[in-house]
Amino acid sequence: MGCNIHAYIETKRKRIFWKQNCWKLLEVFPYVKDAEGYGCHFSRNYNLYAYLADVRSYSDKSLAIVPPRGVPEDASKIYRELVRQDGYDGHTNRRLTLDELMQIPWDLKLSEGKPYETTLRKISDEFWNEIIRPMEVVVALGGYDVRVVFHFDN
């Protein structure tokens, strides 16, 4: 049985301290949406999963770039509902900022059992284009905090 990631970009205006739950899901591009109208689904990439959340890692030590933090208490209402719907099938909830994502060793050389060498960045194009690039756009616009929230299923 394979393991899939369900990732969603959330944004909120900076310096809004008085609002509860002001994180909102970012609807980036029409082709990025899943059946519920939000989020991104990618080809399985266990090398990337290991760095995102130590999921399907075959290393003796944790490769995750940050320790587990679970579903954020201030997660968007839609994301909390999606997690609830996944129930016990959903696991390893995480959230990462753009700065944290940039700590992943994207230039790491991999052979993947193939006769040629590639990098983590090259085999993570979908994640890069559908998560990191839109997050970079939000940061460049200024005035917003941005993060990716995600979980896995089996």
mmCIF file with all atom_site columns, N, CA and C in Angstrom, residues 27-65:
data_model
loop_
_atom_site.group_PDB
_atom_site.id
_atom_site.type_symbol
_atom_site.label_atom_id
_atom_site.label_alt_id
_atom_site.label_comp_id
_atom_site.label_asym_id
_atom_site.label_entity_id
_atom_site.label_seq_id
_atom_site.pdbx_PDB_ins_code
_atom_site.Cartn_x
_atom_site.Cartn_y
_atom_site.Cartn_z
_atom_site.occupancy
_atom_site.B_iso_or_equiv
_atom_site.pdbx_formal_charge
_atom_site.auth_seq_id
_atom_site.auth_comp_id
_atom_site.auth_asym_id
_atom_site.auth_atom_id
_atom_site.pdbx_PDB_model_num
ATOM 1   N N  . GLU A 1 27 ? -6.060  29.528 -2.525  1.00 0.00 ? 27 GLU A N  1
ATOM 2   C CA . GLU A 1 27 ? -6.414  28.880 -3.786  1.00 0.00 ? 27 GLU A CA 1
ATOM 3   C C  . GLU A 1 27 ? -5.484  29.472 -4.835  1.00 0.00 ? 27 GLU A C  1
ATOM 4   N N  . VAL A 1 28 ? -4.494  28.693 -5.220  1.00 0.00 ? 28 VAL A N  1
ATOM 5   C CA . VAL A 1 28 ? -3.424  29.235 -6.046  1.00 0.00 ? 28 VAL A CA 1
ATOM 6   C C  . VAL A 1 28 ? -3.775  29.212 -7.527  1.00 0.00 ? 28 VAL A C  1
ATOM 7   N N  . PHE A 1 29 ? -3.830  28.051 -8.086  1.00 0.00 ? 29 PHE A N  1
ATOM 8   C CA . PHE A 1 29 ? -4.113  27.903 -9.505  1.00 0.00 ? 29 PHE A CA 1
ATOM 9   C C  . PHE A 1 29 ? -5.202  26.857 -9.660  1.00 0.00 ? 29 PHE A C  1
ATOM 10  N N  . PRO A 1 30 ? -6.057  26.987 -10.655 1.00 0.00 ? 30 PRO A N  1
ATOM 11  C CA . PRO A 1 30 ? -7.157  26.022 -10.823 1.00 0.00 ? 30 PRO A CA 1
ATOM 12  C C  . PRO A 1 30 ? -6.679  24.581 -10.914 1.00 0.00 ? 30 PRO A C  1
ATOM 13  N N  . TYR A 1 31 ? -5.535  24.325 -11.572 1.00 0.00 ? 31 TYR A N  1
ATOM 14  C CA . TYR A 1 31 ? -5.097  22.942 -11.753 1.00 0.00 ? 31 TYR A CA 1
ATOM 15  C C  . TYR A 1 31 ? -4.522  22.326 -10.480 1.00 0.00 ? 31 TYR A C  1
ATOM 16  N N  . VAL A 1 32 ? -4.329  23.136 -9.465  1.00 0.00 ? 32 VAL A N  1
ATOM 17  C CA . VAL A 1 32 ? -3.755  22.638 -8.210  1.00 0.00 ? 32 VAL A CA 1
ATOM 18  C C  . VAL A 1 32 ? -4.831  22.055 -7.302  1.00 0.00 ? 32 VAL A C  1
ATOM 19  N N  . LYS A 1 33 ? -6.072  22.407 -7.538  1.00 0.00 ? 33 LYS A N  1
ATOM 20  C CA . LYS A 1 33 ? -7.135  22.032 -6.610  1.00 0.00 ? 33 LYS A CA 1
ATOM 21  C C  . LYS A 1 33 ? -7.428  20.538 -6.640  1.00 0.00 ? 33 LYS A C  1
ATOM 22  N N  . ASP A 1 34 ? -7.786  20.012 -5.473  1.00 0.00 ? 34 ASP A N  1
ATOM 23  C CA . ASP A 1 34 ? -8.221  18.631 -5.384  1.00 0.00 ? 34 ASP A CA 1
ATOM 24  C C  . ASP A 1 34 ? -9.743  18.591 -5.485  1.00 0.00 ? 34 ASP A C  1
ATOM 25  N N  . ALA A 1 35 ? -10.341 17.457 -5.189  1.00 0.00 ? 35 ALA A N  1
ATOM 26  C CA . ALA A 1 35 ? -11.790 17.295 -5.335  1.00 0.00 ? 35 ALA A CA 1
ATOM 27  C C  . ALA A 1 35 ? -12.572 18.274 -4.468  1.00 0.00 ? 35 ALA A C  1
ATOM 28  N N  . GLU A 1 36 ? -12.019 18.651 -3.306  1.00 0.00 ? 36 GLU A N  1
ATOM 29  C CA . GLU A 1 36 ? -12.703 19.595 -2.427  1.00 0.00 ? 36 GLU A CA 1
ATOM 30  C C  . GLU A 1 36 ? -12.466 21.044 -2.860  1.00 0.00 ? 36 GLU A C  1
ATOM 31  N N  . GLY A 1 37 ? -11.594 21.253 -3.849  1.00 0.00 ? 37 GLY A N  1
ATOM 32  C CA . GLY A 1 37 ? -11.342 22.603 -4.318  1.00 0.00 ? 37 GLY A CA 1
ATOM 33  C C  . GLY A 1 37 ? -10.099 23.240 -3.722  1.00 0.00 ? 37 GLY A C  1
ATOM 34  N N  . TYR A 1 38 ? -9.337  22.486 -2.959  1.00 0.00 ? 38 TYR A N  1
ATOM 35  C CA . TYR A 1 38 ? -8.147  23.029 -2.309  1.00 0.00 ? 38 TYR A CA 1
ATOM 36  C C  . TYR A 1 38 ? -7.034  21.996 -2.368  1.00 0.00 ? 38 TYR A C  1
ATOM 37  N N  . GLY A 1 39 ? -5.835  22.472 -2.144  1.00 0.00 ? 39 GLY A N  1
ATOM 38  C CA . GLY A 1 39 ? -4.737  21.558 -1.914  1.00 0.00 ? 39 GLY A CA 1
ATOM 39  C C  . GLY A 1 39 ? -4.076  21.023 -3.161  1.00 0.00 ? 39 GLY A C  1
ATOM 40  N N  . CYS A 1 40 ? -3.027  20.269 -2.923  1.00 0.00 ? 40 CYS A N  1
ATOM 41  C CA . CYS A 1 40 ? -2.209  19.717 -3.981  1.00 0.00 ? 40 CYS A CA 1
ATOM 42  C C  . CYS A 1 40 ? -1.996  18.231 -3.711  1.00 0.00 ? 40 CYS A C  1
ATOM 43  N N  . HIS A 1 41 ? -1.987  17.469 -4.759  1.00 0.00 ? 41 HIS A N  1
ATOM 44  C CA . HIS A 1 41 ? -1.659  16.046 -4.653  1.00 0.00 ? 41 HIS A CA 1
ATOM 45  C C  . HIS A 1 41 ? -0.536  15.782 -5.639  1.00 0.00 ? 41 HIS A C  1
ATOM 46  N N  . PHE A 1 42 ? 0.469   15.075 -5.199  1.00 0.00 ? 42 PHE A N  1
ATOM 47  C CA . PHE A 1 42 ? 1.665   14.874 -6.006  1.00 0.00 ? 42 PHE A CA 1
ATOM 48  C C  . PHE A 1 42 ? 1.931   13.390 -6.184  1.00 0.00 ? 42 PHE A C  1
ATOM 49  N N  . SER A 1 43 ? 2.798   13.096 -7.138  1.00 0.00 ? 43 SER A N  1
ATOM 50  C CA . SER A 1 43 ? 3.292   11.734 -7.267  1.00 0.00 ? 43 SER A CA 1
ATOM 51  C C  . SER A 1 43 ? 4.030   11.381 -5.977  1.00 0.00 ? 43 SER A C  1
ATOM 52  N N  . ARG A 1 44 ? 4.020   10.128 -5.636  1.00 0.00 ? 44 ARG A N  1
ATOM 53  C CA . ARG A 1 44 ? 4.720   9.699  -4.413  1.00 0.00 ? 44 ARG A CA 1
ATOM 54  C C  . ARG A 1 44 ? 6.208   9.973  -4.557  1.00 0.00 ? 44 ARG A C  1
ATOM 55  N N  . ASN A 1 45 ? 6.784   10.492 -3.482  1.00 0.00 ? 45 ASN A N  1
ATOM 56  C CA . ASN A 1 45 ? 8.198   10.833 -3.469  1.00 0.00 ? 45 ASN A CA 1
ATOM 57  C C  . ASN A 1 45 ? 8.718   10.576 -2.063  1.00 0.00 ? 45 ASN A C  1
ATOM 58  N N  . TYR A 1 46 ? 9.065   9.349  -1.783  1.00 0.00 ? 46 TYR A N  1
ATOM 59  C CA . TYR A 1 46 ? 9.467   8.979  -0.429  1.00 0.00 ? 46 TYR A CA 1
ATOM 60  C C  . TYR A 1 46 ? 10.752  9.673  0.014   1.00 0.00 ? 46 TYR A C  1
ATOM 61  N N  . ASN A 1 47 ? 11.614  10.044 -0.923  1.00 0.00 ? 47 ASN A N  1
ATOM 62  C CA . ASN A 1 47 ? 12.806  10.815 -0.543  1.00 0.00 ? 47 ASN A CA 1
ATOM 63  C C  . ASN A 1 47 ? 12.386  12.164 0.042   1.00 0.00 ? 47 ASN A C  1
ATOM 64  N N  . LEU A 1 48 ? 11.435  12.825 -0.599  1.00 0.00 ? 48 LEU A N  1
ATOM 65  C CA . LEU A 1 48 ? 10.939  14.108 -0.100  1.00 0.00 ? 48 LEU A CA 1
ATOM 66  C C  . LEU A 1 48 ? 10.183  13.917 1.210   1.00 0.00 ? 48 LEU A C  1
ATOM 67  N N  . TYR A 1 49 ? 9.336   12.896 1.297   1.00 0.00 ? 49 TYR A N  1
ATOM 68  C CA . TYR A 1 49 ? 8.574   12.636 2.525   1.00 0.00 ? 49 TYR A CA 1
ATOM 69  C C  . TYR A 1 49 ? 9.493   12.515 3.734   1.00 0.00 ? 49 TYR A C  1
ATOM 70  N N  . ALA A 1 50 ? 10.661  11.908 3.536   1.00 0.00 ? 50 ALA A N  1
ATOM 71  C CA . ALA A 1 50 ? 11.603  11.726 4.647   1.00 0.00 ? 50 ALA A CA 1
ATOM 72  C C  . ALA A 1 50 ? 12.039  13.073 5.214   1.00 0.00 ? 50 ALA A C  1
ATOM 73  N N  . TYR A 1 51 ? 12.290  14.053 4.357   1.00 0.00 ? 51 TYR A N  1
ATOM 74  C CA . TYR A 1 51 ? 12.718  15.371 4.830   1.00 0.00 ? 51 TYR A CA 1
ATOM 75  C C  . TYR A 1 51 ? 11.555  16.208 5.353   1.00 0.00 ? 51 TYR A C  1
ATOM 76  N N  . LEU A 1 52 ? 10.387  16.042 4.781   1.00 0.00 ? 52 LEU A N  1
ATOM 77  C CA . LEU A 1 52 ? 9.229   16.794 5.249   1.00 0.00 ? 52 LEU A CA 1
ATOM 78  C C  . LEU A 1 52 ? 8.770   16.339 6.625   1.00 0.00 ? 52 LEU A C  1
ATOM 79  N N  . ALA A 1 53 ? 8.748   15.007 6.849   1.00 0.00 ? 53 ALA A N  1
ATOM 80  C CA . ALA A 1 53 ? 8.129   14.526 8.083   1.00 0.00 ? 53 ALA A CA 1
ATOM 81  C C  . ALA A 1 53 ? 8.649   13.177 8.565   1.00 0.00 ? 53 ALA A C  1
ATOM 82  N N  . ASP A 1 54 ? 9.761   12.708 8.020   1.00 0.00 ? 54 ASP A N  1
ATOM 83  C CA . ASP A 1 54 ? 10.319  11.406 8.397   1.00 0.00 ? 54 ASP A CA 1
ATOM 84  C C  . ASP A 1 54 ? 9.342   10.270 8.082   1.00 0.00 ? 54 ASP A C  1
ATOM 85  N N  . VAL A 1 55 ? 8.552   10.443 7.044   1.00 0.00 ? 55 VAL A N  1
ATOM 86  C CA . VAL A 1 55 ? 7.607   9.419  6.598   1.00 0.00 ? 55 VAL A CA 1
ATOM 87  C C  . VAL A 1 55 ? 8.265   8.603  5.495   1.00 0.00 ? 55 VAL A C  1
ATOM 88  N N  . ARG A 1 56 ? 8.166   7.304  5.610   1.00 0.00 ? 56 ARG A N  1
ATOM 89  C CA . ARG A 1 56 ? 8.748   6.362  4.650   1.00 0.00 ? 56 ARG A CA 1
ATOM 90  C C  . ARG A 1 56 ? 10.253  6.566  4.486   1.00 0.00 ? 56 ARG A C  1
ATOM 91  N N  . SER A 1 57 ? 10.885  6.958  5.570   1.00 0.00 ? 57 SER A N  1
ATOM 92  C CA . SER A 1 57 ? 12.337  7.131  5.566   1.00 0.00 ? 57 SER A CA 1
ATOM 93  C C  . SER A 1 57 ? 12.979  5.804  5.922   1.00 0.00 ? 57 SER A C  1
ATOM 94  N N  . TYR A 1 58 ? 14.001  5.458  5.205   1.00 0.00 ? 58 TYR A N  1
ATOM 95  C CA . TYR A 1 58 ? 14.707  4.213  5.487   1.00 0.00 ? 58 TYR A CA 1
ATOM 96  C C  . TYR A 1 58 ? 16.074  4.488  6.096   1.00 0.00 ? 58 TYR A C  1
ATOM 97  N N  . SER A 1 59 ? 16.231  5.687  6.635   1.00 0.00 ? 59 SER A N  1
ATOM 98  C CA . SER A 1 59 ? 17.471  6.079  7.298   1.00 0.00 ? 59 SER A CA 1
ATOM 99  C C  . SER A 1 59 ? 17.421  5.656  8.761   1.00 0.00 ? 59 SER A C  1
ATOM 100 N N  . ASP A 1 60 ? 18.591  5.421  9.338   1.00 0.00 ? 60 ASP A N  1
ATOM 101 C CA . ASP A 1 60 ? 18.671  5.057  10.762  1.00 0.00 ? 60 ASP A CA 1
ATOM 102 C C  . ASP A 1 60 ? 18.360  6.242  11.662  1.00 0.00 ? 60 ASP A C  1
ATOM 103 N N  . LYS A 1 61 ? 18.503  7.446  11.145  1.00 0.00 ? 61 LYS A N  1
ATOM 104 C CA . LYS A 1 61 ? 18.207  8.649  11.935  1.00 0.00 ? 61 LYS A CA 1
ATOM 105 C C  . LYS A 1 61 ? 17.131  9.466  11.234  1.00 0.00 ? 61 LYS A C  1
ATOM 106 N N  . SER A 1 62 ? 16.466  10.313 11.989  1.00 0.00 ? 62 SER A N  1
ATOM 107 C CA . SER A 1 62 ? 15.415  11.153 11.430  1.00 0.00 ? 62 SER A CA 1
ATOM 108 C C  . SER A 1 62 ? 16.010  12.168 10.459  1.00 0.00 ? 62 SER A C  1
ATOM 109 N N  . LEU A 1 63 ? 15.391  12.295 9.317   1.00 0.00 ? 63 LEU A N  1
ATOM 110 C CA . LEU A 1 63 ? 15.817  13.286 8.329   1.00 0.00 ? 63 LEU A CA 1
ATOM 111 C C  . LEU A 1 63 ? 14.912  14.520 8.342   1.00 0.00 ? 63 LEU A C  1
ATOM 112 N N  . ALA A 1 64 ? 13.823  14.460 9.096   1.00 0.00 ? 64 ALA A N  1
ATOM 113 C CA . ALA A 1 64 ? 12.857  15.560 9.112   1.00 0.00 ? 64 ALA A CA 1
ATOM 114 C C  . ALA A 1 64 ? 13.545  16.869 9.501   1.00 0.00 ? 64 ALA A C  1
ATOM 115 N N  . ILE A 1 65 ? 13.207  17.939 8.784   1.00 0.00 ? 65 ILE A N  1
ATOM 116 C CA . ILE A 1 65 ? 13.871  19.221 9.019   1.00 0.00 ? 65 ILE A CA 1
ATOM 117 C C  . ILE A 1 65 ? 13.372  19.927 10.271  1.00 0.00 ? 65 ILE A C  1
#
